[in-house]
PDB file of C-alpha atoms in Angstrom:
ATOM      1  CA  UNK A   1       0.000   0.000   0.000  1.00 68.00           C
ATOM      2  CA  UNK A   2       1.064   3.483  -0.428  1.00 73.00           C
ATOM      3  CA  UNK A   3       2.452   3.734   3.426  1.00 80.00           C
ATOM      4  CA  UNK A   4       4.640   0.554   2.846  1.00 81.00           C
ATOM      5  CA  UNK A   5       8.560   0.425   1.795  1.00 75.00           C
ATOM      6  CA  UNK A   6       9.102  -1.371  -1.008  1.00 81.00           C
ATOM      7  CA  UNK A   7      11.654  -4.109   0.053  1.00 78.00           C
ATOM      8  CA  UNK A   8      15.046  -4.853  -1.631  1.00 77.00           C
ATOM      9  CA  UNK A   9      17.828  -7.785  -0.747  1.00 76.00           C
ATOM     10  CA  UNK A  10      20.414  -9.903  -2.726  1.00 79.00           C
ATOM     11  CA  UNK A  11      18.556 -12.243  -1.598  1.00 79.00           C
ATOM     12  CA  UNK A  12      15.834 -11.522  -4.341  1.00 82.00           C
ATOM     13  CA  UNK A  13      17.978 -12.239  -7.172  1.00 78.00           C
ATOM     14  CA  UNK A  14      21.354 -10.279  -6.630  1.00 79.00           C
ATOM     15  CA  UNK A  15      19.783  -6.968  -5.022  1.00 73.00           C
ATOM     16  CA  UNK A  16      16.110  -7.243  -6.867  1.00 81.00           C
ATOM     17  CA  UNK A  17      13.355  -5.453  -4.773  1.00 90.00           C
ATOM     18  CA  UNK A  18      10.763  -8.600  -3.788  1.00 92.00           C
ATOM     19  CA  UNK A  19       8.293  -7.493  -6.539  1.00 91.00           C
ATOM     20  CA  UNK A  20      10.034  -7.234  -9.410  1.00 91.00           C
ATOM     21  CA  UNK A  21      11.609 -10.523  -8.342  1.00 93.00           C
ATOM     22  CA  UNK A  22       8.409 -12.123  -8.156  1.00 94.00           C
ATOM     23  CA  UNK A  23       6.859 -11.124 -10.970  1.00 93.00           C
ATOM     24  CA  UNK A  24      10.048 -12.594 -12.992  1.00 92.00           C
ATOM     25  CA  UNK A  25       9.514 -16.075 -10.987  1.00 92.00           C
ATOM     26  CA  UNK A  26       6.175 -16.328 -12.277  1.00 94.00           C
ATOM     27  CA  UNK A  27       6.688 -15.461 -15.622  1.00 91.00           C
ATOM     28  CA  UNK A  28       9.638 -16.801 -16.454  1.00 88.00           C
ATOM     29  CA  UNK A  29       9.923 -19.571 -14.281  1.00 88.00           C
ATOM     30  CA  UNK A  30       6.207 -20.434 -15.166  1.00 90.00           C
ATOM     31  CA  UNK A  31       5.372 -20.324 -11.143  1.00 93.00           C
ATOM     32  CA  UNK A  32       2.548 -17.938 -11.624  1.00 94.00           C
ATOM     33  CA  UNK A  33       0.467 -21.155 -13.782  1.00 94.00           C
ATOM     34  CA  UNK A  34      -1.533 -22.357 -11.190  1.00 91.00           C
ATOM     35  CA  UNK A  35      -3.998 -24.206 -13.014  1.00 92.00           C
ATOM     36  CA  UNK A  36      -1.221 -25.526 -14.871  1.00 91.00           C
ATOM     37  CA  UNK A  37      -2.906 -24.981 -19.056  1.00 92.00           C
ATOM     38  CA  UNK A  38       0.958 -23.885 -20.464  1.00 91.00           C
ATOM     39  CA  UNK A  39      -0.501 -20.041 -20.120  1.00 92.00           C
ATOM     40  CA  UNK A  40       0.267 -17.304 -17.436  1.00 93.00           C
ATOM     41  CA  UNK A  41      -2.886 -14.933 -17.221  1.00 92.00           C
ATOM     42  CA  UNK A  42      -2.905 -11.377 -15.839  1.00 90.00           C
ATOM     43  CA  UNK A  43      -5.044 -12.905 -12.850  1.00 91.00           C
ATOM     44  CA  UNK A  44      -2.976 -15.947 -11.717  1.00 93.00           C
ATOM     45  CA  UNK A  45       0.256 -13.546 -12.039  1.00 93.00           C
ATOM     46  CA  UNK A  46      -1.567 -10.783  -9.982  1.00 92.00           C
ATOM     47  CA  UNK A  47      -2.335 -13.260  -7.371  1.00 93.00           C
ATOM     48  CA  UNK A  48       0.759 -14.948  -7.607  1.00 96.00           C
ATOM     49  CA  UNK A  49       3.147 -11.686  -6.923  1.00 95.00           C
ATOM     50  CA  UNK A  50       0.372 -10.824  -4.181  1.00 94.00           C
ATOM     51  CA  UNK A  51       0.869 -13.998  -2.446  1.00 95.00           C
ATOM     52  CA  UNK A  52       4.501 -14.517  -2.953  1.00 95.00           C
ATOM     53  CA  UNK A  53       5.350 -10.996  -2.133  1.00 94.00           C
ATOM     54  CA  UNK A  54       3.363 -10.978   1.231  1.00 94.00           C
ATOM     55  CA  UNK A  55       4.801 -14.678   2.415  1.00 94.00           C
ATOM     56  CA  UNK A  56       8.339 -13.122   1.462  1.00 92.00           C
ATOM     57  CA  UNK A  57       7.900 -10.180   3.273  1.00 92.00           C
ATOM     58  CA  UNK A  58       6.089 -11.143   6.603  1.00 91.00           C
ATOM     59  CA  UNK A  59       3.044  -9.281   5.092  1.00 91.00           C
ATOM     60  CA  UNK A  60       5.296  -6.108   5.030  1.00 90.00           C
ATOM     61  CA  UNK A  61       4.859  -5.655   1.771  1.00 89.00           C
ATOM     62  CA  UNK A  62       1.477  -5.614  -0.203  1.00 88.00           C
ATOM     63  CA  UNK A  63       0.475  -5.136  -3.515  1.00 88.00           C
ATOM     64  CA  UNK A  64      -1.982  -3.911  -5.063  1.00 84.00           C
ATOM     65  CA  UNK A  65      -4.368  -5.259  -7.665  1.00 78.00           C
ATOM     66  CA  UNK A  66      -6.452  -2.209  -9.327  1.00 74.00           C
ATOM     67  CA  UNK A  67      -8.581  -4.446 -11.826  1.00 71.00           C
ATOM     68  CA  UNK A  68      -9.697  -2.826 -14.939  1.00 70.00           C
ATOM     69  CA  UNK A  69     -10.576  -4.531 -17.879  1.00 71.00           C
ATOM     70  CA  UNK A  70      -9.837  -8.422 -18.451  1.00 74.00           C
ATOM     71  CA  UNK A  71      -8.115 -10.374 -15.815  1.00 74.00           C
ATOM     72  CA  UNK A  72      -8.071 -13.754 -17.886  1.00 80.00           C
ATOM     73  CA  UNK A  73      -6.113 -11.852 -20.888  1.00 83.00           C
ATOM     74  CA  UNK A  74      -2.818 -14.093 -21.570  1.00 84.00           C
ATOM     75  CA  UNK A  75       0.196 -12.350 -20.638  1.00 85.00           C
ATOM     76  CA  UNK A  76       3.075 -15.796 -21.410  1.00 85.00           C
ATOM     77  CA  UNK A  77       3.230 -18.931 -21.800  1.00 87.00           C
ATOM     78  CA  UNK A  78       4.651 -21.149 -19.505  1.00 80.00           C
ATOM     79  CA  UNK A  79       8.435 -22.757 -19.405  1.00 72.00           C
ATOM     80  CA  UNK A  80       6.964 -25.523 -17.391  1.00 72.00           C
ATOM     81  CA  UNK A  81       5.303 -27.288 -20.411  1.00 76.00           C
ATOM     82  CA  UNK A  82       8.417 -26.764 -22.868  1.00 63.00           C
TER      83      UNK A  82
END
């Protein structure tokens, strides 16, 4: 939220801040494909990074999802089925 520090460490992928290091996991590393169909959608990766971030953080750190338009629009494909 707007009143929270957004958190940085090496340990989030040599000096990453958690969010941006998130996101990356589950889009690259396919962890965001939950229902596990090959495709990352902007509403498993939204609650992905919002889940991952918070456990990460001690719930120090939370994002936020403003919704707008289609949440089931296909942002990747994922590595896991290649």
């Amino acid at each position: 939220s707007k009143d929270e520090l957004a958190q940085e460490s090496s340990r989030w992928g040599g000096g990453h801040g958690v969010f941006t290091w998130t996101l990356l996991k589950g889009l690259r590393d396919g962890e965001a494909d939950k229902n596990n169909d090959c495709l990352i959608t902007a509403d498993e990766l939204s609650q992905f990074v919002r889940s991952e971030v918070k456990n990460e953080t001690s719930q120090q750190q939370t994002p936020q999802v403003f919704k707008s338009g289609r949440s089931d629009i296909e942002l990747a494909s994922s590595n896991r089925c290649k």
